[in-house]
Short mmCIF file of C-alpha atoms in Angstrom, two decimals:
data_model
loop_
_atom_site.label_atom_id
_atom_site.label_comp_id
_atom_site.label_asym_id
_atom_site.label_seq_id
_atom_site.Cartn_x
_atom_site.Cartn_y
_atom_site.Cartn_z
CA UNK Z 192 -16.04 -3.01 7.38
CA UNK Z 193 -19.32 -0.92 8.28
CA UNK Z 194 -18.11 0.32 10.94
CA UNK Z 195 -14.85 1.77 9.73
CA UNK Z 196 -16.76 2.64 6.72
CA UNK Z 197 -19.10 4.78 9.19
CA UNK Z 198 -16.24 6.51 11.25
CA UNK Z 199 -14.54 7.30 7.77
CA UNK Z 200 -17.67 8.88 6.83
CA UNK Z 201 -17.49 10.62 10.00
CA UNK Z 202 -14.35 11.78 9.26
CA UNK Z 203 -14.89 13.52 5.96
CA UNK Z 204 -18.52 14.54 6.21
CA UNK Z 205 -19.32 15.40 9.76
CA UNK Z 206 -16.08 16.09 11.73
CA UNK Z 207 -15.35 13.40 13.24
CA UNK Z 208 -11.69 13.56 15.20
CA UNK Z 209 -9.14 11.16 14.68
CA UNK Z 210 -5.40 10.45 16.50
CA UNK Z 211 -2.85 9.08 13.95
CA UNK Z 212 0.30 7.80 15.29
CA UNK Z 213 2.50 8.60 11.61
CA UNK Z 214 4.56 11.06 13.18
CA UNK Z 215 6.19 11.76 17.09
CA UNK Z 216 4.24 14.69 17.08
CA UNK Z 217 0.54 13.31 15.90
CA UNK Z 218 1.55 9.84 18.80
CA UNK Z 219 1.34 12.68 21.38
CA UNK Z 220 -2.61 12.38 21.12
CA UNK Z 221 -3.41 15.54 18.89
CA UNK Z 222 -7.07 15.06 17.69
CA UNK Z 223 -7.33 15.90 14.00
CA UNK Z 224 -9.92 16.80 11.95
CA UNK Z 225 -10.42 15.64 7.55
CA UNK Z 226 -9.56 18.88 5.68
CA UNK Z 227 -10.61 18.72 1.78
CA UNK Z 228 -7.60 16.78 0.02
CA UNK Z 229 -6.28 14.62 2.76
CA UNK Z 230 -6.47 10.98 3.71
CA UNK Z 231 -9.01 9.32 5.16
CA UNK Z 232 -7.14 7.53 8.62
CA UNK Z 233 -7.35 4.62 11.10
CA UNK Z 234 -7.23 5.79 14.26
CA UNK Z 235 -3.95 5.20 16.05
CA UNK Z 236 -2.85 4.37 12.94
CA UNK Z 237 -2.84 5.85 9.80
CA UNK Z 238 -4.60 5.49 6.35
CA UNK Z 239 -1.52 3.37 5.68
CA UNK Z 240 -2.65 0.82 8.16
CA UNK Z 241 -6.31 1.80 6.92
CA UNK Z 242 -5.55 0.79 3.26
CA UNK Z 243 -3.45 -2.44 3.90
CA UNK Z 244 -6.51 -3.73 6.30
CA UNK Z 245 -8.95 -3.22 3.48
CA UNK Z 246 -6.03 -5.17 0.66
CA UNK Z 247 -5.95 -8.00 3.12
CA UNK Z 248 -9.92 -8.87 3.59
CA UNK Z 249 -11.56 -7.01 0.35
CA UNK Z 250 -10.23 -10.46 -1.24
CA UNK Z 251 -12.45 -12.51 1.04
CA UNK Z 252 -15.55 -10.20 0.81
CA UNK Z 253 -15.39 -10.33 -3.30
CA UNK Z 254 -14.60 -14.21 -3.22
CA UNK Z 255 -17.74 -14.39 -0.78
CA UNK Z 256 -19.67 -12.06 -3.29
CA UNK Z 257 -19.39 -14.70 -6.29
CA UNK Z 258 -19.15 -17.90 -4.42
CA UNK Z 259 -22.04 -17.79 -1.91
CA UNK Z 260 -25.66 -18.64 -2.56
CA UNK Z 261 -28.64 -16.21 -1.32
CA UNK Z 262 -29.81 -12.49 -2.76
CA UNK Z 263 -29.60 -11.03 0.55
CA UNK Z 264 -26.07 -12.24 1.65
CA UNK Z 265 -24.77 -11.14 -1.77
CA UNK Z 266 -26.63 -7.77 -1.07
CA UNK Z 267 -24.68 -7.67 2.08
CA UNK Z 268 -21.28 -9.00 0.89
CA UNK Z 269 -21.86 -6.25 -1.62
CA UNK Z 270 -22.65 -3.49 0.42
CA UNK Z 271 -19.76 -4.06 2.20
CA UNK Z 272 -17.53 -4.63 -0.41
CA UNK Z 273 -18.65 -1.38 -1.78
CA UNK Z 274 -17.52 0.51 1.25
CA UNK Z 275 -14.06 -1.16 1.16
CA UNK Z 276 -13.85 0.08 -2.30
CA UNK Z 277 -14.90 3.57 -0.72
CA UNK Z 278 -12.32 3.53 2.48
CA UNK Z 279 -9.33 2.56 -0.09
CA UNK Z 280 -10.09 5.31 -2.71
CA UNK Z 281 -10.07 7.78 0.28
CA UNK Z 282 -6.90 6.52 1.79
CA UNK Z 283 -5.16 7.77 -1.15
CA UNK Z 284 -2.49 4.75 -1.40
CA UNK Z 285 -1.37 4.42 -4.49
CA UNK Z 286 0.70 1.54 -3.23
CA UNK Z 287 -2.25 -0.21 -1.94
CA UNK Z 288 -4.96 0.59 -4.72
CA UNK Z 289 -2.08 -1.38 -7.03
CA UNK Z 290 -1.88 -4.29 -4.37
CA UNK Z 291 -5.68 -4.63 -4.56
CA UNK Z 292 -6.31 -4.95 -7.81
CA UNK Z 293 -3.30 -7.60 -8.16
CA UNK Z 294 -5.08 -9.22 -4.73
CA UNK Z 295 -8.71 -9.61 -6.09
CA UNK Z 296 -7.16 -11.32 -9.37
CA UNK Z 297 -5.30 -13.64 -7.35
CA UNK Z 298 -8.76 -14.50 -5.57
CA UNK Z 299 -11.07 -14.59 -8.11
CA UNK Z 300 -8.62 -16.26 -10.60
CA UNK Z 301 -8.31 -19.42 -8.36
CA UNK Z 302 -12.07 -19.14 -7.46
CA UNK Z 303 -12.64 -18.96 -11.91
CA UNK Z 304 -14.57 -16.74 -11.44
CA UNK Z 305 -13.67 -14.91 -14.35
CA UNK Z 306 -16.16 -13.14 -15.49
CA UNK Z 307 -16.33 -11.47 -11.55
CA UNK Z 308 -12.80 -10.18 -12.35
CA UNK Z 309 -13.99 -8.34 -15.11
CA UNK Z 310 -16.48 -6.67 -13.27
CA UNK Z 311 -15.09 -5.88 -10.02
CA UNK Z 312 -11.76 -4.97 -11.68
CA UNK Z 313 -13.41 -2.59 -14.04
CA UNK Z 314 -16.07 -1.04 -11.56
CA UNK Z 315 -12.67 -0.58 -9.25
CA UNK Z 316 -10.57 0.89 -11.96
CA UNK Z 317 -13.58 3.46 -12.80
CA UNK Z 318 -14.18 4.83 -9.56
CA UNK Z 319 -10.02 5.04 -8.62
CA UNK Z 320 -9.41 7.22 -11.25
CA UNK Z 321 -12.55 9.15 -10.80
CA UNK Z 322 -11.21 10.03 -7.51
CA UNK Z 323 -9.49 13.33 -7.08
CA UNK Z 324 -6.00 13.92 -7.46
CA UNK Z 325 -5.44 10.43 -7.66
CA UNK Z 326 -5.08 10.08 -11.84
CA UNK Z 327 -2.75 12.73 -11.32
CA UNK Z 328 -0.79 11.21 -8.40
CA UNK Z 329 -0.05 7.87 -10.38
CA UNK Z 330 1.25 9.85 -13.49
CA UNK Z 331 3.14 11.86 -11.69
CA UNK Z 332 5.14 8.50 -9.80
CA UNK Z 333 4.97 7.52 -13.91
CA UNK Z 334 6.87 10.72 -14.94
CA UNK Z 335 9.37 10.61 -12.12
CA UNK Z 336 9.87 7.22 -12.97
CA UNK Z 337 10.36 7.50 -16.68
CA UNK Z 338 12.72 10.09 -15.87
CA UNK Z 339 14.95 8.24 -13.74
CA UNK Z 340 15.34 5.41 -16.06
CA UNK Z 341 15.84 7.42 -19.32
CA UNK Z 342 18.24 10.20 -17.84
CA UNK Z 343 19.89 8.15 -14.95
CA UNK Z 344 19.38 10.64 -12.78
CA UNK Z 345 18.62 10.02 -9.09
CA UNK Z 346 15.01 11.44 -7.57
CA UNK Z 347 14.85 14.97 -6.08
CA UNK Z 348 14.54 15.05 -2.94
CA UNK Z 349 13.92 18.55 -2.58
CA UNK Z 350 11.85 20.15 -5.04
CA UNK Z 351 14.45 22.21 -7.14
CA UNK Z 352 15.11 24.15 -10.33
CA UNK Z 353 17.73 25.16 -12.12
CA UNK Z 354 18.90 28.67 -11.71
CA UNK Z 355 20.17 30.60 -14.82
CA UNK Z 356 22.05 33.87 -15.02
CA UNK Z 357 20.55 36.72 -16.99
CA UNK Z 358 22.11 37.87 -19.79
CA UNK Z 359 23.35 41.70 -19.42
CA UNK Z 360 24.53 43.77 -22.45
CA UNK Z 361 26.24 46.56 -22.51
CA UNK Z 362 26.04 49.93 -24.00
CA UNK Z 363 29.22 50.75 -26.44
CA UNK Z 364 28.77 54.44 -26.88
CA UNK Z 365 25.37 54.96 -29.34
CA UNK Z 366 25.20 51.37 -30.14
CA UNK Z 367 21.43 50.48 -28.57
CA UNK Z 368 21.96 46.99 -27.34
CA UNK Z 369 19.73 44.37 -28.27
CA UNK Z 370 17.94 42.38 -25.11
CA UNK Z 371 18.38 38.59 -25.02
CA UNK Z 372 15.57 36.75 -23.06
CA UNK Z 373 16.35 35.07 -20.54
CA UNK Z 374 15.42 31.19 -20.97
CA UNK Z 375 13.16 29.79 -18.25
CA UNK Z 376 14.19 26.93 -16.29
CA UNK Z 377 13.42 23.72 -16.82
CA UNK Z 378 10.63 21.64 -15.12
CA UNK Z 379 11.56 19.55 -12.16
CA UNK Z 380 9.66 16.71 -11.79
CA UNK Z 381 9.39 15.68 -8.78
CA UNK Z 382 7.68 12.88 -6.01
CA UNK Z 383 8.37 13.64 -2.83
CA UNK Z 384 7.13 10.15 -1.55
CA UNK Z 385 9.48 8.35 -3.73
CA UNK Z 386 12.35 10.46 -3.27
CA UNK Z 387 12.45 10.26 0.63
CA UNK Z 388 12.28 6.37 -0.09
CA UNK Z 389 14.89 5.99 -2.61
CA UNK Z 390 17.16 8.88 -1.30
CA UNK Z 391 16.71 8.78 2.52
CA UNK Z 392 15.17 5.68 4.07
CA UNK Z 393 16.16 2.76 1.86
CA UNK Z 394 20.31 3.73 2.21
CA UNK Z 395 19.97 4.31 5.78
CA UNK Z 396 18.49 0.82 6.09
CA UNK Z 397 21.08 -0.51 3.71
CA UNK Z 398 23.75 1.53 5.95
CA UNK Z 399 21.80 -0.38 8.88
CA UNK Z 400 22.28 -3.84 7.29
CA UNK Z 401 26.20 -3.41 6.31
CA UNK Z 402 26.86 -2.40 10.15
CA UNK Z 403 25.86 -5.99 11.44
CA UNK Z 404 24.87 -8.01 8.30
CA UNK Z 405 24.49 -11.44 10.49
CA UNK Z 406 22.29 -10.19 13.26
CA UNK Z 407 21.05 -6.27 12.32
CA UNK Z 408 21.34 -3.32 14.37
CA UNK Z 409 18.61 -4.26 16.33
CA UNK Z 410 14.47 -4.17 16.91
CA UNK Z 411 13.56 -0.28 15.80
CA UNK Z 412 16.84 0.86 15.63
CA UNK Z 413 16.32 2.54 12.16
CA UNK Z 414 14.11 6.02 12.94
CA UNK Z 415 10.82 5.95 12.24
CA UNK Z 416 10.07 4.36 9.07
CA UNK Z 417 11.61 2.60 6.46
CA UNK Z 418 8.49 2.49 3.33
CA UNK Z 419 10.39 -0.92 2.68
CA UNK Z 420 9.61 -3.95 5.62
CA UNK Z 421 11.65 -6.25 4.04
CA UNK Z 422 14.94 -3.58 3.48
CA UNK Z 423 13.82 -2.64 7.21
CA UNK Z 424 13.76 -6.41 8.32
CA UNK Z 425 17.50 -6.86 6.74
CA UNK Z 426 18.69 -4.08 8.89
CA UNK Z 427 17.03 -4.45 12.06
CA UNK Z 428 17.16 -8.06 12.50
CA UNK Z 429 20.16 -9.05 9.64
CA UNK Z 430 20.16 -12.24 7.54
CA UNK Z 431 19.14 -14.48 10.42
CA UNK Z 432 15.91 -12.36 10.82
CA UNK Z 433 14.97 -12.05 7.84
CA UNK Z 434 15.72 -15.80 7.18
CA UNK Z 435 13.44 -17.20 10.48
CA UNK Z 436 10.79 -14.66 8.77
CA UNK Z 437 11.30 -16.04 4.80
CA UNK Z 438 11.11 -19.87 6.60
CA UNK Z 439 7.61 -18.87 8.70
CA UNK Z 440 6.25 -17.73 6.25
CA UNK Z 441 7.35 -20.79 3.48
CA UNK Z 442 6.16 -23.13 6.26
CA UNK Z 443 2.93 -21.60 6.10
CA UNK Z 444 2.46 -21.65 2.53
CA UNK Z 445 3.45 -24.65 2.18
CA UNK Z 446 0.74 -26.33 4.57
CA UNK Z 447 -1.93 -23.70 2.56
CA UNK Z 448 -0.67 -24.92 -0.83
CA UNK Z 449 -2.96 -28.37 0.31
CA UNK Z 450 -5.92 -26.42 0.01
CA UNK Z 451 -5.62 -27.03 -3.98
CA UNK Z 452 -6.30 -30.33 -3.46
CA UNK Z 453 -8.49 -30.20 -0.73
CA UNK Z 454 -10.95 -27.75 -2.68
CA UNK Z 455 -13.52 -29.64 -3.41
CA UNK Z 456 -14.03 -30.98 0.72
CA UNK Z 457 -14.56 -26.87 1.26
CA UNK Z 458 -17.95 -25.60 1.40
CA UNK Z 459 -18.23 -22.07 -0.39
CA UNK Z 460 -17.70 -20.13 2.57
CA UNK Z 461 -14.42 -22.05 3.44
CA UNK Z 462 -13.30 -21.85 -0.13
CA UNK Z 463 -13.69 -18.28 -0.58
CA UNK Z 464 -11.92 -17.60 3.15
CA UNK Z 465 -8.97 -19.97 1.76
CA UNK Z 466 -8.16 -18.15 -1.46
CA UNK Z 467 -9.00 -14.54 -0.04
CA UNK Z 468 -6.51 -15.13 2.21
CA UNK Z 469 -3.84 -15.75 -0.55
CA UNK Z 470 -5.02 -13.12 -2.60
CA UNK Z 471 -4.75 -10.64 0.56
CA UNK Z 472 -1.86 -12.20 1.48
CA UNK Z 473 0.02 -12.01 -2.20
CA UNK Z 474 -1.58 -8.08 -1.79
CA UNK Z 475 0.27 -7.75 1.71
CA UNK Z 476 3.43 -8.67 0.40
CA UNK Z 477 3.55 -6.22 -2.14
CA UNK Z 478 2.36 -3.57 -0.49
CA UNK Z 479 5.51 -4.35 2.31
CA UNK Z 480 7.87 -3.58 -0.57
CA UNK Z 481 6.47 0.43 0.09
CA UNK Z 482 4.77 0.68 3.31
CA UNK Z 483 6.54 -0.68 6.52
CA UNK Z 484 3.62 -3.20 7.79
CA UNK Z 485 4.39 -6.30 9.62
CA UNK Z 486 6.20 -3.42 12.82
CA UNK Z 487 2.29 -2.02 12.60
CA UNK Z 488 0.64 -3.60 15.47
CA UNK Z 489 -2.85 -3.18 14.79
CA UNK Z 490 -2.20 -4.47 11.49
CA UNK Z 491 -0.22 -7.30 12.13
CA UNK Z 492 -2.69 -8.51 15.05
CA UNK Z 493 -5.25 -9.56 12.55
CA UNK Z 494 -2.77 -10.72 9.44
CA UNK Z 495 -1.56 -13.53 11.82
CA UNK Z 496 -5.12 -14.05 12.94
CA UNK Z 497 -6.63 -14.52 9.35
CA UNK Z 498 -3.74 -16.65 8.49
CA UNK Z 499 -3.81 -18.61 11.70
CA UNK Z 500 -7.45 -19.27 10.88
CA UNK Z 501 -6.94 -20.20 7.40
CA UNK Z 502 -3.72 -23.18 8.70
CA UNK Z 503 -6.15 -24.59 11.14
CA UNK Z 504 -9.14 -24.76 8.61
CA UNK Z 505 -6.50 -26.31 5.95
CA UNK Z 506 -4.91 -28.79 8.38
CA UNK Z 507 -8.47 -29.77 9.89
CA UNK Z 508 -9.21 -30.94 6.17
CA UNK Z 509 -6.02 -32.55 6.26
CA UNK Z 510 -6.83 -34.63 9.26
CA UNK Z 511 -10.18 -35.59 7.83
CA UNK Z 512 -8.83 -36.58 4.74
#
């Protein structure tokens, strides 16, 4: 975490270059520079990948915070935490600053530590929506949603607005006419990020999914992105894909479940490992239902690794018991 928290420092403050891989054209190896208003990025990656890493272990650094014993490792865990907090504010995901906050209750909920949700969720909720642009990011996904579920009416796409004719009058011989204003056109409201999602890339993987429902249309066979990995895992890999998937991943929580009643043979470290990782976890999944994750290889490299550690901890306990 100190390190990304240094080259995302870098980044904003002093220039630093970064290569994205979010578009064919950024893959090709462009170095960018931060310019004021944009995200703070992984490099070759995104600040996607950037903000799901920081869901997935912020859960483990906060369970560490309230669960381990010394001044200076709590000053540490801190610290750290504290630039986690900084790196996910700066990705500007609102997707992922919602998955947080639902992924630190998880973990400090089954830790009871209670009165540590109250803090870190309050100290979190003060400093996202001191952040620029981003109070005005979630109200606008708010207003475009509130709008699509009073009226009916589906998301813009492309900004629009409705075009009206202007009235003319005409002169009748001496008669003066009198002008009639011209009413101005209605406010669009409009999120781009949803839009392409609901409008674009969910219906093509749909489309995807109805063209082979048993087996898919195959392994990155759907463009780009989807914003959806489980709508992206239906179409690419079909029922049977997304079934082996659904069964891993029950298999796995099933064998982590244990840890319940294994909690008190855990020593603090182990404990607060074992329920970060289903608070990041539950945060991962939820964040999936926007961002396309699990296809993101340096993502996915250490999800299975955290999790892998977290079955053989839990099944060593198991054997011991």
């Amino acid at each position: 975490m100190v390190f990304l928290f240094i080259y995302g420092m870098g980044q904003r403050y002093f220039n630093f270059p970064v290569i994205i891989t979010q578009n064919e054209q950024y893959s090709k190896g462009i170095a960018l520079r931060w310019t004021p208003g944009a995200h703070i990025n992984s490099t070759f990656a995104g600040h996607y990948d950037l903000s799901a890493f920081v869901v997935l272990v912020m859960p483990i650094f906060l369970g560490a915070l309230f669960t381990l014993k010394g001044k200076l490792t709590k000053l540490a865990i801190a610290l750290s935490s504290g630039m986690g907090l900084w790196l996910l504010i700066n990705s500007v995901s609102r997707t992922a600053q919602a998955s947080y906050l639902l992924a630190i209750s998880v973990t400090l909920l089954l830790l009871k530590k209670f009165k540590g949700l109250v803090l870190v969720g309050s100290i979190s909720l003060i400093f996202m929506f001191m952040s620029s642009g981003l109070d005005a990011r979630f109200t606008q996904a708010i207003k475009v949603l509130y709008e699509h579920v009073t009226t009916g009416k589906n998301f813009s796409y492309v900004p629009g607005f409705t075009v009206l004719a202007e009235d003319v009058s005409f002169t009748v011989r001496d008669i003066k006419a009198t002008p009639v204003p011209t009413p101005a056109p209605p406010k669009v409201i409009n999120d781009v990020s949803i839009s392409i999602r609901y409008n674009v890339e969910w219906p093509r993987a749909i489309r995807a999914f109805t063209k082979n429902p048993i087996l898919g249309t195959g392994y990155s066979s759907i463009d780009l992105a989807t914003d959806n990995d489980y709508l992206r895992m239906l179409g690419e890999t079909g029922i049977l894909g997304f079934a082996a998937f659904a069964l891993l991943i029950a298999s796995i929580g099933r064998l982590l479940l244990n840890a319940f009643h294994l909690r008190d043979k855990f020593d603090d470290f182990e404990k607060s490992f074992i329920f970060g990782i289903f608070g990041g976890v539950t945060g991962t999944f939820v964040t999936a239902m926007l961002i396309d994750l699990f296809e993101a290889s340096k993502f996915a490299i250490i999800f299975w690794l955290l999790l892998g550690c977290a079955v053989i901890l839990v099944r060593n306990k198991l054997n011991e018991a």
